[in-house]
PDB file of C-alpha atoms in Angstrom:
ATOM      1  CA  MET S  26       0.000   0.000   0.000  1.00  0.00           C
ATOM      2  CA  LEU S  27       1.292   3.381  -0.950  1.00  0.00           C
ATOM      3  CA  THR S  28       1.318   6.084   1.690  1.00  0.00           C
ATOM      4  CA  LYS S  29       1.343   9.796   0.958  1.00  0.00           C
ATOM      5  CA  LYS S  30       3.731  11.921   2.959  1.00  0.00           C
ATOM      6  CA  ILE S  31       2.007  14.942   4.476  1.00  0.00           C
ATOM      7  CA  ASP S  32       3.841  18.225   4.722  1.00  0.00           C
ATOM      8  CA  THR S  33       3.143  19.283   8.312  1.00  0.00           C
ATOM      9  CA  SER S  34       4.605  22.765   7.788  1.00  0.00           C
ATOM     10  CA  VAL S  35       1.974  23.524   5.138  1.00  0.00           C
ATOM     11  CA  LEU S  36      -0.810  22.325   7.448  1.00  0.00           C
ATOM     12  CA  THR S  37       0.547  24.442  10.270  1.00  0.00           C
ATOM     13  CA  ASP S  38       0.679  27.545   8.084  1.00  0.00           C
ATOM     14  CA  ASN S  39      -2.859  26.965   6.816  1.00  0.00           C
ATOM     15  CA  LEU S  40      -4.155  26.462  10.349  1.00  0.00           C
ATOM     16  CA  THR S  41      -2.441  29.646  11.539  1.00  0.00           C
ATOM     17  CA  ASN S  42      -3.909  31.644   8.650  1.00  0.00           C
ATOM     18  CA  SER S  43      -7.368  30.265   9.376  1.00  0.00           C
ATOM     19  CA  ILE S  44      -7.129  31.230  13.038  1.00  0.00           C
ATOM     20  CA  ASP S  45      -5.972  34.747  12.103  1.00  0.00           C
ATOM     21  CA  ALA S  46      -8.849  35.056   9.642  1.00  0.00           C
ATOM     22  CA  ILE S  47     -11.524  34.215  12.212  1.00  0.00           C
ATOM     23  CA  GLU S  48      -9.921  36.117  15.100  1.00  0.00           C
ATOM     24  CA  GLY S  49     -12.420  38.606  16.504  1.00  0.00           C
ATOM     25  CA  ARG S  50     -11.881  42.319  16.916  1.00  0.00           C
ATOM     26  CA  SER S  51     -11.944  44.167  20.195  1.00  0.00           C
ATOM     27  CA  LEU S  52     -14.664  46.664  21.103  1.00  0.00           C
ATOM     28  CA  TRP S  53     -12.460  49.661  20.309  1.00  0.00           C
ATOM     29  CA  GLN S  54     -11.269  48.210  16.992  1.00  0.00           C
ATOM     30  CA  ASP S  55     -14.857  47.611  15.956  1.00  0.00           C
ATOM     31  CA  ALA S  56     -15.893  51.101  17.082  1.00  0.00           C
ATOM     32  CA  TRP S  57     -12.986  52.705  15.194  1.00  0.00           C
ATOM     33  CA  THR S  58     -13.916  50.793  12.034  1.00  0.00           C
ATOM     34  CA  ARG S  59     -17.495  52.068  12.207  1.00  0.00           C
ATOM     35  CA  PHE S  60     -16.367  55.583  13.117  1.00  0.00           C
ATOM     36  CA  LYS S  61     -14.149  55.756  10.010  1.00  0.00           C
ATOM     37  CA  LYS S  62     -17.189  54.963   7.847  1.00  0.00           C
ATOM     38  CA  ASN S  63     -18.893  58.135   9.097  1.00  0.00           C
ATOM     39  CA  ARG S  64     -17.689  60.658   6.516  1.00  0.00           C
ATOM     40  CA  ALA S  65     -18.999  63.711   8.366  1.00  0.00           C
ATOM     41  CA  ALA S  66     -17.241  62.687  11.587  1.00  0.00           C
ATOM     42  CA  MET S  67     -13.932  61.920   9.863  1.00  0.00           C
ATOM     43  CA  PHE S  68     -14.056  65.154   7.873  1.00  0.00           C
ATOM     44  CA  SER S  69     -14.734  67.014  11.139  1.00  0.00           C
ATOM     45  CA  VAL S  70     -11.690  65.373  12.718  1.00  0.00           C
ATOM     46  CA  TYR S  71      -9.482  66.663   9.891  1.00  0.00           C
ATOM     47  CA  ILE S  72     -10.986  70.158  10.029  1.00  0.00           C
ATOM     48  CA  LEU S  73     -10.637  70.301  13.819  1.00  0.00           C
ATOM     49  CA  ALA S  74      -7.033  69.139  13.579  1.00  0.00           C
ATOM     50  CA  PHE S  75      -6.388  71.919  11.051  1.00  0.00           C
ATOM     51  CA  ILE S  76      -7.945  74.507  13.406  1.00  0.00           C
ATOM     52  CA  VAL S  77      -5.809  73.256  16.297  1.00  0.00           C
ATOM     53  CA  LEU S  78      -2.696  73.575  14.126  1.00  0.00           C
ATOM     54  CA  CYS S  79      -3.756  77.088  13.130  1.00  0.00           C
ATOM     55  CA  ILE S  80      -4.238  78.342  16.675  1.00  0.00           C
ATOM     56  CA  THR S  81      -1.019  76.615  17.780  1.00  0.00           C
ATOM     57  CA  PHE S  82       1.340  77.829  15.074  1.00  0.00           C
ATOM     58  CA  GLY S  83      -0.717  80.648  13.500  1.00  0.00           C
ATOM     59  CA  PRO S  84       0.616  83.436  15.735  1.00  0.00           C
ATOM     60  CA  MET S  85       4.131  82.594  14.523  1.00  0.00           C
ATOM     61  CA  LEU S  86       3.053  83.497  10.976  1.00  0.00           C
ATOM     62  CA  SER S  87       1.842  86.946  11.985  1.00  0.00           C
ATOM     63  CA  SER S  88       4.042  90.027  12.013  1.00  0.00           C
ATOM     64  CA  PHE S  89       2.077  91.398  14.966  1.00  0.00           C
ATOM     65  CA  SER S  90       1.227  90.073  18.425  1.00  0.00           C
ATOM     66  CA  HIS S  91      -2.372  89.900  19.616  1.00  0.00           C
ATOM     67  CA  ASP S  92      -2.035  93.033  21.797  1.00  0.00           C
ATOM     68  CA  GLU S  93       0.240  95.073  19.500  1.00  0.00           C
ATOM     69  CA  ILE S  94      -1.099  98.298  17.978  1.00  0.00           C
ATOM     70  CA  ASP S  95      -0.269  99.237  14.392  1.00  0.00           C
ATOM     71  CA  TRP S  96      -0.044 103.024  14.608  1.00  0.00           C
ATOM     72  CA  GLU S  97      -0.046 103.374  10.811  1.00  0.00           C
ATOM     73  CA  VAL S  98      -3.666 102.219  10.470  1.00  0.00           C
ATOM     74  CA  ILE S  99      -5.143 103.580  13.684  1.00  0.00           C
ATOM     75  CA  SER S 100      -5.852 106.958  12.076  1.00  0.00           C
ATOM     76  CA  ASP S 101      -8.380 105.310   9.699  1.00  0.00           C
ATOM     77  CA  PRO S 102      -8.937 101.676  10.821  1.00  0.00           C
ATOM     78  CA  TYR S 103     -11.987 101.122   8.606  1.00  0.00           C
ATOM     79  CA  GLU S 104     -10.077 101.959   5.421  1.00  0.00           C
ATOM     80  CA  LEU S 105      -6.415 101.223   6.211  1.00  0.00           C
ATOM     81  CA  GLY S 106      -7.294  98.258   8.424  1.00  0.00           C
ATOM     82  CA  LYS S 107      -8.943  96.154   5.727  1.00  0.00           C
ATOM     83  CA  PRO S 108      -7.638  92.583   5.213  1.00  0.00           C
ATOM     84  CA  SER S 109      -4.470  92.723   3.132  1.00  0.00           C
ATOM     85  CA  PHE S 110      -1.447  90.485   2.700  1.00  0.00           C
ATOM     86  CA  ALA S 111       0.651  93.492   1.707  1.00  0.00           C
ATOM     87  CA  SER S 112       0.172  95.170   5.077  1.00  0.00           C
ATOM     88  CA  GLY S 113       0.634  91.905   7.003  1.00  0.00           C
ATOM     89  CA  HIS S 114      -2.910  92.081   8.412  1.00  0.00           C
ATOM     90  CA  TYR S 115      -4.373  88.933   6.826  1.00  0.00           C
ATOM     91  CA  PHE S 116      -7.741  89.332   8.605  1.00  0.00           C
ATOM     92  CA  GLY S 117      -7.556  93.137   8.927  1.00  0.00           C
ATOM     93  CA  THR S 118      -7.388  95.151  12.150  1.00  0.00           C
ATOM     94  CA  ASP S 119      -9.860  96.323  14.777  1.00  0.00           C
ATOM     95  CA  ASP S 120     -10.643  99.876  15.899  1.00  0.00           C
ATOM     96  CA  LEU S 121      -7.431 100.026  17.949  1.00  0.00           C
ATOM     97  CA  GLY S 122      -5.207  98.861  15.101  1.00  0.00           C
ATOM     98  CA  GLN S 123      -4.735  95.380  16.580  1.00  0.00           C
ATOM     99  CA  ASP S 124      -4.255  92.490  14.170  1.00  0.00           C
ATOM    100  CA  ILE S 125      -7.424  90.358  13.872  1.00  0.00           C
ATOM    101  CA  PHE S 126      -5.494  87.316  12.611  1.00  0.00           C
ATOM    102  CA  ALA S 127      -3.212  87.210  15.654  1.00  0.00           C
ATOM    103  CA  ARG S 128      -6.130  87.861  18.002  1.00  0.00           C
ATOM    104  CA  THR S 129      -8.261  85.148  16.376  1.00  0.00           C
ATOM    105  CA  MET S 130      -5.485  82.581  16.675  1.00  0.00           C
ATOM    106  CA  ASN S 131      -4.658  83.581  20.248  1.00  0.00           C
ATOM    107  CA  GLY S 132      -8.330  83.719  21.223  1.00  0.00           C
ATOM    108  CA  GLY S 133      -8.892  80.250  19.808  1.00  0.00           C
ATOM    109  CA  ARG S 134      -6.340  78.843  22.237  1.00  0.00           C
ATOM    110  CA  LEU S 135      -8.269  80.191  25.197  1.00  0.00           C
ATOM    111  CA  SER S 136     -11.721  79.249  23.871  1.00  0.00           C
ATOM    112  CA  ILE S 137     -10.783  75.621  23.166  1.00  0.00           C
ATOM    113  CA  MET S 138      -8.744  75.351  26.369  1.00  0.00           C
ATOM    114  CA  VAL S 139     -11.608  76.439  28.607  1.00  0.00           C
ATOM    115  CA  GLY S 140     -13.918  74.085  26.691  1.00  0.00           C
ATOM    116  CA  PHE S 141     -11.712  71.084  27.376  1.00  0.00           C
ATOM    117  CA  MET S 142     -10.994  72.237  30.940  1.00  0.00           C
ATOM    118  CA  GLY S 143     -14.647  72.555  31.883  1.00  0.00           C
ATOM    119  CA  ALA S 144     -15.591  69.285  30.176  1.00  0.00           C
ATOM    120  CA  LEU S 145     -12.733  67.402  31.855  1.00  0.00           C
ATOM    121  CA  VAL S 146     -13.758  68.563  35.337  1.00  0.00           C
ATOM    122  CA  ALA S 147     -17.452  67.847  34.696  1.00  0.00           C
ATOM    123  CA  VAL S 148     -16.831  64.397  33.196  1.00  0.00           C
ATOM    124  CA  THR S 149     -14.459  63.339  35.992  1.00  0.00           C
ATOM    125  CA  ILE S 150     -16.818  64.329  38.797  1.00  0.00           C
ATOM    126  CA  GLY S 151     -19.959  63.095  37.013  1.00  0.00           C
ATOM    127  CA  THR S 152     -18.491  59.686  36.144  1.00  0.00           C
ATOM    128  CA  LEU S 153     -17.261  59.020  39.675  1.00  0.00           C
ATOM    129  CA  TRP S 154     -20.485  60.278  41.270  1.00  0.00           C
ATOM    130  CA  GLY S 155     -22.783  58.348  38.936  1.00  0.00           C
ATOM    131  CA  SER S 156     -20.773  55.116  39.183  1.00  0.00           C
ATOM    132  CA  ILE S 157     -20.751  55.129  42.987  1.00  0.00           C
ATOM    133  CA  SER S 158     -24.423  56.096  43.241  1.00  0.00           C
ATOM    134  CA  GLY S 159     -25.615  53.482  40.768  1.00  0.00           C
ATOM    135  CA  PHE S 160     -23.432  50.687  42.094  1.00  0.00           C
ATOM    136  CA  ILE S 161     -24.042  51.130  45.836  1.00  0.00           C
ATOM    137  CA  GLY S 162     -27.745  52.019  45.549  1.00  0.00           C
ATOM    138  CA  GLY S 163     -30.053  52.126  48.545  1.00  0.00           C
ATOM    139  CA  ALA S 164     -29.989  55.064  50.961  1.00  0.00           C
ATOM    140  CA  LEU S 165     -26.664  56.374  49.624  1.00  0.00           C
ATOM    141  CA  ASP S 166     -28.087  56.536  46.107  1.00  0.00           C
ATOM    142  CA  SER S 167     -31.121  58.464  47.365  1.00  0.00           C
ATOM    143  CA  VAL S 168     -28.961  60.996  49.201  1.00  0.00           C
ATOM    144  CA  MET S 169     -26.640  61.490  46.237  1.00  0.00           C
ATOM    145  CA  MET S 170     -29.558  61.983  43.841  1.00  0.00           C
ATOM    146  CA  ARG S 171     -31.191  64.519  46.179  1.00  0.00           C
ATOM    147  CA  ILE S 172     -27.930  66.496  46.179  1.00  0.00           C
ATOM    148  CA  ILE S 173     -28.007  66.553  42.383  1.00  0.00           C
ATOM    149  CA  GLU S 174     -31.610  67.769  42.386  1.00  0.00           C
ATOM    150  CA  VAL S 175     -30.771  70.582  44.816  1.00  0.00           C
ATOM    151  CA  LEU S 176     -27.794  71.724  42.729  1.00  0.00           C
ATOM    152  CA  ASP S 177     -29.837  71.474  39.552  1.00  0.00           C
ATOM    153  CA  SER S 178     -32.490  73.798  40.991  1.00  0.00           C
ATOM    154  CA  VAL S 179     -29.999  76.671  41.401  1.00  0.00           C
ATOM    155  CA  PRO S 180     -30.071  79.082  38.392  1.00  0.00           C
ATOM    156  CA  PHE S 181     -26.913  78.580  36.385  1.00  0.00           C
ATOM    157  CA  MET S 182     -26.341  82.241  35.533  1.00  0.00           C
ATOM    158  CA  PHE S 183     -26.716  83.148  39.195  1.00  0.00           C
ATOM    159  CA  MET S 184     -23.873  80.750  39.977  1.00  0.00           C
ATOM    160  CA  VAL S 185     -21.722  82.281  37.241  1.00  0.00           C
ATOM    161  CA  ILE S 186     -22.297  85.841  38.447  1.00  0.00           C
ATOM    162  CA  LEU S 187     -21.533  84.706  42.015  1.00  0.00           C
ATOM    163  CA  PHE S 188     -18.249  83.113  40.908  1.00  0.00           C
ATOM    164  CA  VAL S 189     -17.251  86.231  38.947  1.00  0.00           C
ATOM    165  CA  THR S 190     -17.973  88.356  42.034  1.00  0.00           C
ATOM    166  CA  LEU S 191     -15.953  86.071  44.312  1.00  0.00           C
ATOM    167  CA  PHE S 192     -12.999  85.221  42.075  1.00  0.00           C
ATOM    168  CA  GLY S 193     -12.939  88.140  39.650  1.00  0.00           C
ATOM    169  CA  ASN S 194     -12.497  87.618  35.897  1.00  0.00           C
ATOM    170  CA  ASN S 195     -10.092  84.701  36.216  1.00  0.00           C
ATOM    171  CA  ILE S 196     -11.513  82.770  33.274  1.00  0.00           C
ATOM    172  CA  TYR S 197      -9.649  79.535  34.035  1.00  0.00           C
ATOM    173  CA  LEU S 198     -10.773  79.412  37.650  1.00  0.00           C
ATOM    174  CA  ILE S 199     -14.321  80.301  36.648  1.00  0.00           C
ATOM    175  CA  PHE S 200     -14.538  77.413  34.206  1.00  0.00           C
ATOM    176  CA  ILE S 201     -13.058  74.962  36.660  1.00  0.00           C
ATOM    177  CA  VAL S 202     -15.803  75.949  39.095  1.00  0.00           C
ATOM    178  CA  ILE S 203     -18.446  75.864  36.352  1.00  0.00           C
ATOM    179  CA  GLY S 204     -17.261  72.372  35.440  1.00  0.00           C
ATOM    180  CA  MET S 205     -17.793  71.389  39.069  1.00  0.00           C
ATOM    181  CA  VAL S 206     -21.510  72.228  38.777  1.00  0.00           C
ATOM    182  CA  SER S 207     -21.988  71.006  35.178  1.00  0.00           C
ATOM    183  CA  TRP S 208     -21.549  67.318  35.949  1.00  0.00           C
ATOM    184  CA  LEU S 209     -25.171  66.764  36.972  1.00  0.00           C
ATOM    185  CA  GLY S 210     -26.392  65.484  33.608  1.00  0.00           C
ATOM    186  CA  ILE S 211     -23.593  63.018  33.026  1.00  0.00           C
ATOM    187  CA  ALA S 212     -23.900  61.750  36.614  1.00  0.00           C
ATOM    188  CA  ARG S 213     -27.525  60.771  35.926  1.00  0.00           C
ATOM    189  CA  VAL S 214     -26.565  59.026  32.670  1.00  0.00           C
ATOM    190  CA  VAL S 215     -23.693  57.084  34.247  1.00  0.00           C
ATOM    191  CA  ARG S 216     -25.896  56.111  37.217  1.00  0.00           C
ATOM    192  CA  GLY S 217     -28.502  54.588  34.883  1.00  0.00           C
ATOM    193  CA  VAL S 218     -25.892  52.607  32.939  1.00  0.00           C
ATOM    194  CA  THR S 219     -24.275  51.420  36.185  1.00  0.00           C
ATOM    195  CA  PHE S 220     -27.621  50.091  37.429  1.00  0.00           C
ATOM    196  CA  SER S 221     -27.825  47.784  34.403  1.00  0.00           C
ATOM    197  CA  LEU S 222     -24.156  46.786  34.567  1.00  0.00           C
ATOM    198  CA  LYS S 223     -24.086  45.737  38.215  1.00  0.00           C
ATOM    199  CA  LYS S 224     -26.492  42.856  37.475  1.00  0.00           C
ATOM    200  CA  ARG S 225     -24.244  41.398  34.772  1.00  0.00           C
ATOM    201  CA  GLU S 226     -22.472  38.074  35.226  1.00  0.00           C
ATOM    202  CA  PHE S 227     -18.923  39.451  35.344  1.00  0.00           C
ATOM    203  CA  ILE S 228     -19.855  41.739  38.243  1.00  0.00           C
ATOM    204  CA  GLU S 229     -21.401  38.821  40.145  1.00  0.00           C
ATOM    205  CA  ALA S 230     -18.264  36.793  39.447  1.00  0.00           C
ATOM    206  CA  ALA S 231     -16.106  39.588  40.870  1.00  0.00           C
ATOM    207  CA  HIS S 232     -18.272  39.632  44.004  1.00  0.00           C
ATOM    208  CA  SER S 233     -17.988  35.864  44.377  1.00  0.00           C
ATOM    209  CA  ILE S 234     -14.175  35.924  44.486  1.00  0.00           C
ATOM    210  CA  GLY S 235     -14.129  38.710  47.078  1.00  0.00           C
ATOM    211  CA  VAL S 236     -13.236  41.770  45.002  1.00  0.00           C
ATOM    212  CA  SER S 237     -13.937  44.989  46.939  1.00  0.00           C
ATOM    213  CA  ASN S 238     -16.661  47.390  45.796  1.00  0.00           C
ATOM    214  CA  SER S 239     -14.211  50.226  45.148  1.00  0.00           C
ATOM    215  CA  ARG S 240     -12.093  47.979  42.930  1.00  0.00           C
ATOM    216  CA  ILE S 241     -15.172  46.789  41.019  1.00  0.00           C
ATOM    217  CA  VAL S 242     -16.218  50.387  40.362  1.00  0.00           C
ATOM    218  CA  LEU S 243     -12.752  51.461  39.200  1.00  0.00           C
ATOM    219  CA  ARG S 244     -11.783  48.320  37.249  1.00  0.00           C
ATOM    220  CA  HIS S 245     -15.114  47.070  35.866  1.00  0.00           C
ATOM    221  CA  ILE S 246     -17.873  49.677  36.004  1.00  0.00           C
ATOM    222  CA  MET S 247     -16.012  52.791  34.861  1.00  0.00           C
ATOM    223  CA  PRO S 248     -14.278  51.164  31.838  1.00  0.00           C
ATOM    224  CA  ASN S 249     -17.676  49.938  30.623  1.00  0.00           C
ATOM    225  CA  VAL S 250     -19.239  53.401  30.770  1.00  0.00           C
ATOM    226  CA  LEU S 251     -16.237  54.976  29.041  1.00  0.00           C
ATOM    227  CA  GLY S 252     -17.940  54.900  25.647  1.00  0.00           C
ATOM    228  CA  ILE S 253     -20.935  56.887  26.860  1.00  0.00           C
ATOM    229  CA  VAL S 254     -18.629  59.290  28.697  1.00  0.00           C
ATOM    230  CA  MET S 255     -16.630  59.904  25.508  1.00  0.00           C
ATOM    231  CA  VAL S 256     -19.777  60.730  23.560  1.00  0.00           C
ATOM    232  CA  TYR S 257     -21.084  63.007  26.302  1.00  0.00           C
ATOM    233  CA  SER S 258     -17.764  64.828  26.741  1.00  0.00           C
ATOM    234  CA  SER S 259     -17.436  65.446  22.982  1.00  0.00           C
ATOM    235  CA  LEU S 260     -20.787  67.243  23.148  1.00  0.00           C
ATOM    236  CA  MET S 261     -19.897  69.145  26.335  1.00  0.00           C
ATOM    237  CA  VAL S 262     -16.789  70.780  24.863  1.00  0.00           C
ATOM    238  CA  PRO S 263     -18.690  72.861  22.260  1.00  0.00           C
ATOM    239  CA  GLY S 264     -21.220  73.742  24.953  1.00  0.00           C
ATOM    240  CA  PHE S 265     -18.484  75.195  27.154  1.00  0.00           C
ATOM    241  CA  ILE S 266     -16.896  77.018  24.216  1.00  0.00           C
ATOM    242  CA  MET S 267     -20.259  78.555  23.385  1.00  0.00           C
ATOM    243  CA  PHE S 268     -20.855  79.464  27.013  1.00  0.00           C
ATOM    244  CA  GLU S 269     -17.443  81.150  27.247  1.00  0.00           C
ATOM    245  CA  SER S 270     -18.304  83.152  24.127  1.00  0.00           C
ATOM    246  CA  PHE S 271     -21.637  84.111  25.702  1.00  0.00           C
ATOM    247  CA  LEU S 272     -19.933  85.248  28.923  1.00  0.00           C
ATOM    248  CA  SER S 273     -17.349  87.250  27.001  1.00  0.00           C
ATOM    249  CA  PHE S 274     -20.121  88.786  24.898  1.00  0.00           C
ATOM    250  CA  LEU S 275     -21.754  89.979  28.147  1.00  0.00           C
ATOM    251  CA  GLY S 276     -18.446  91.263  29.500  1.00  0.00           C
ATOM    252  CA  LEU S 277     -18.214  88.629  32.253  1.00  0.00           C
ATOM    253  CA  GLY S 278     -15.507  86.520  30.635  1.00  0.00           C
ATOM    254  CA  VAL S 279     -12.094  87.349  29.224  1.00  0.00           C
ATOM    255  CA  GLN S 280     -10.809  90.845  29.888  1.00  0.00           C
ATOM    256  CA  PRO S 281      -8.287  92.887  27.825  1.00  0.00           C
ATOM    257  CA  PRO S 282      -5.514  92.487  26.829  1.00  0.00           C
ATOM    258  CA  ASP S 283      -6.458  88.785  26.655  1.00  0.00           C
ATOM    259  CA  THR S 284      -8.951  87.778  24.015  1.00  0.00           C
ATOM    260  CA  SER S 285     -11.201  84.938  22.896  1.00  0.00           C
ATOM    261  CA  TRP S 286     -13.557  84.258  20.014  1.00  0.00           C
ATOM    262  CA  GLY S 287     -16.441  85.552  22.123  1.00  0.00           C
ATOM    263  CA  VAL S 288     -14.649  88.836  22.804  1.00  0.00           C
ATOM    264  CA  LEU S 289     -13.834  89.293  19.119  1.00  0.00           C
ATOM    265  CA  ILE S 290     -17.406  88.538  18.041  1.00  0.00           C
ATOM    266  CA  SER S 291     -18.733  90.967  20.637  1.00  0.00           C
ATOM    267  CA  ALA S 292     -16.432  93.726  19.349  1.00  0.00           C
ATOM    268  CA  GLY S 293     -17.107  92.877  15.701  1.00  0.00           C
ATOM    269  CA  SER S 294     -20.888  93.021  16.137  1.00  0.00           C
ATOM    270  CA  LYS S 295     -20.592  96.736  16.963  1.00  0.00           C
ATOM    271  CA  THR S 296     -18.826  97.565  13.687  1.00  0.00           C
ATOM    272  CA  ILE S 297     -20.614  95.161  11.345  1.00  0.00           C
ATOM    273  CA  ASP S 298     -21.803  97.980   9.082  1.00  0.00           C
ATOM    274  CA  VAL S 299     -18.358  99.479   8.435  1.00  0.00           C
ATOM    275  CA  ALA S 300     -15.881  96.664   9.172  1.00  0.00           C
ATOM    276  CA  ILE S 301     -17.519  93.281   8.662  1.00  0.00           C
ATOM    277  CA  TRP S 302     -14.140  91.509   8.695  1.00  0.00           C
ATOM    278  CA  GLN S 303     -13.902  92.114  12.440  1.00  0.00           C
ATOM    279  CA  LEU S 304     -16.931  89.835  12.913  1.00  0.00           C
ATOM    280  CA  ILE S 305     -16.745  87.326  10.090  1.00  0.00           C
ATOM    281  CA  PHE S 306     -13.319  85.748  10.699  1.00  0.00           C
ATOM    282  CA  PRO S 307     -13.684  84.844  14.415  1.00  0.00           C
ATOM    283  CA  SER S 308     -17.286  83.777  13.718  1.00  0.00           C
ATOM    284  CA  ILE S 309     -16.127  81.338  11.022  1.00  0.00           C
ATOM    285  CA  PHE S 310     -13.633  79.733  13.388  1.00  0.00           C
ATOM    286  CA  LEU S 311     -16.149  79.511  16.239  1.00  0.00           C
ATOM    287  CA  VAL S 312     -19.019  78.087  14.162  1.00  0.00           C
ATOM    288  CA  THR S 313     -16.744  75.606  12.366  1.00  0.00           C
ATOM    289  CA  THR S 314     -15.325  74.342  15.666  1.00  0.00           C
ATOM    290  CA  LEU S 315     -18.798  73.905  17.156  1.00  0.00           C
ATOM    291  CA  PHE S 316     -20.022  71.961  14.112  1.00  0.00           C
ATOM    292  CA  CYS S 317     -16.912  69.744  14.134  1.00  0.00           C
ATOM    293  CA  PHE S 318     -17.374  68.758  17.776  1.00  0.00           C
ATOM    294  CA  ASN S 319     -21.057  68.008  17.224  1.00  0.00           C
ATOM    295  CA  PHE S 320     -20.380  65.832  14.166  1.00  0.00           C
ATOM    296  CA  ILE S 321     -17.622  63.993  16.045  1.00  0.00           C
ATOM    297  CA  GLY S 322     -20.011  63.430  18.958  1.00  0.00           C
ATOM    298  CA  ASP S 323     -22.629  62.002  16.591  1.00  0.00           C
ATOM    299  CA  GLY S 324     -19.997  59.732  15.043  1.00  0.00           C
ATOM    300  CA  LEU S 325     -18.860  58.459  18.443  1.00  0.00           C
ATOM    301  CA  ARG S 326     -22.459  57.842  19.477  1.00  0.00           C
ATOM    302  CA  ASP S 327     -23.113  55.728  16.375  1.00  0.00           C
ATOM    303  CA  ALA S 328     -19.795  53.884  16.643  1.00  0.00           C
ATOM    304  CA  LEU S 329     -20.236  53.006  20.317  1.00  0.00           C
ATOM    305  CA  ASP S 330     -23.971  52.198  20.149  1.00  0.00           C
ATOM    306  CA  PRO S 331     -24.337  48.649  21.532  1.00  0.00           C
ATOM    307  CA  LYS S 332     -27.445  48.050  19.389  1.00  0.00           C
ATOM    308  CA  ASP S 333     -25.283  48.215  16.268  1.00  0.00           C
ATOM    309  CA  ARG S 334     -22.808  45.569  17.386  1.00  0.00           C
TER     310      ARG S 334
END
């Protein structure tokens, strides 16, 4: 009887390739794949990255600093201060002869920074509060929810005016404090998700082997609510940027010589009839940034939606 010699190396290679072909993807790999298919979200990522590069390196391209006065155009800022590459004022100048391009780039740093700062504080406090409340439950959950209801009943603008009175116009400190009272919504969301998670099998298994409650919250609950937190935080950042612009428009935010997009829009709205460039350029940057964050938030929501998995 003839016997056929089998090449074991070929079988091993085929088996390895088959295993690699059927190997599953992780949650984040799957979410990233679906996020990349969202054209609006990906386009927003590229546009937002371009804006960040502009506000980071843009001031280096300007011949003037954000608080420098060009005395040659101050005599007639509405005629001599028009946008011109020849004069070095790419976006024109304001009534004081200050370069709009440099001020827009410099103001964008502050606007985006306070947006991320406020969102980071709010997300950190809200995630911890909601996870503990939802996981422990009982009387502690009732007390923690009543605290949220009391804080939520206080008028937000009253809190802002109180903080400005107490701390002055320190915009960074104000937004840290505002972030400390803006976590109420995300705390409720995280609490609801935690309620459903704590009944899952892996949580019961952790209890059965003696894992402490604090370790379960930090190692099991919080990583599983990270997707929702990412979506919520991406939508909070434009909200804080818009709120900073609103405060600056009212004169409660950034004070000269510092600037922000809200300050520039407030100043440009007063000269819209004679110098529209003072309003249009910072408005374009602000509106584009807000749209980008909202499209990215929608893309993250769709990519991390468990019903689509």
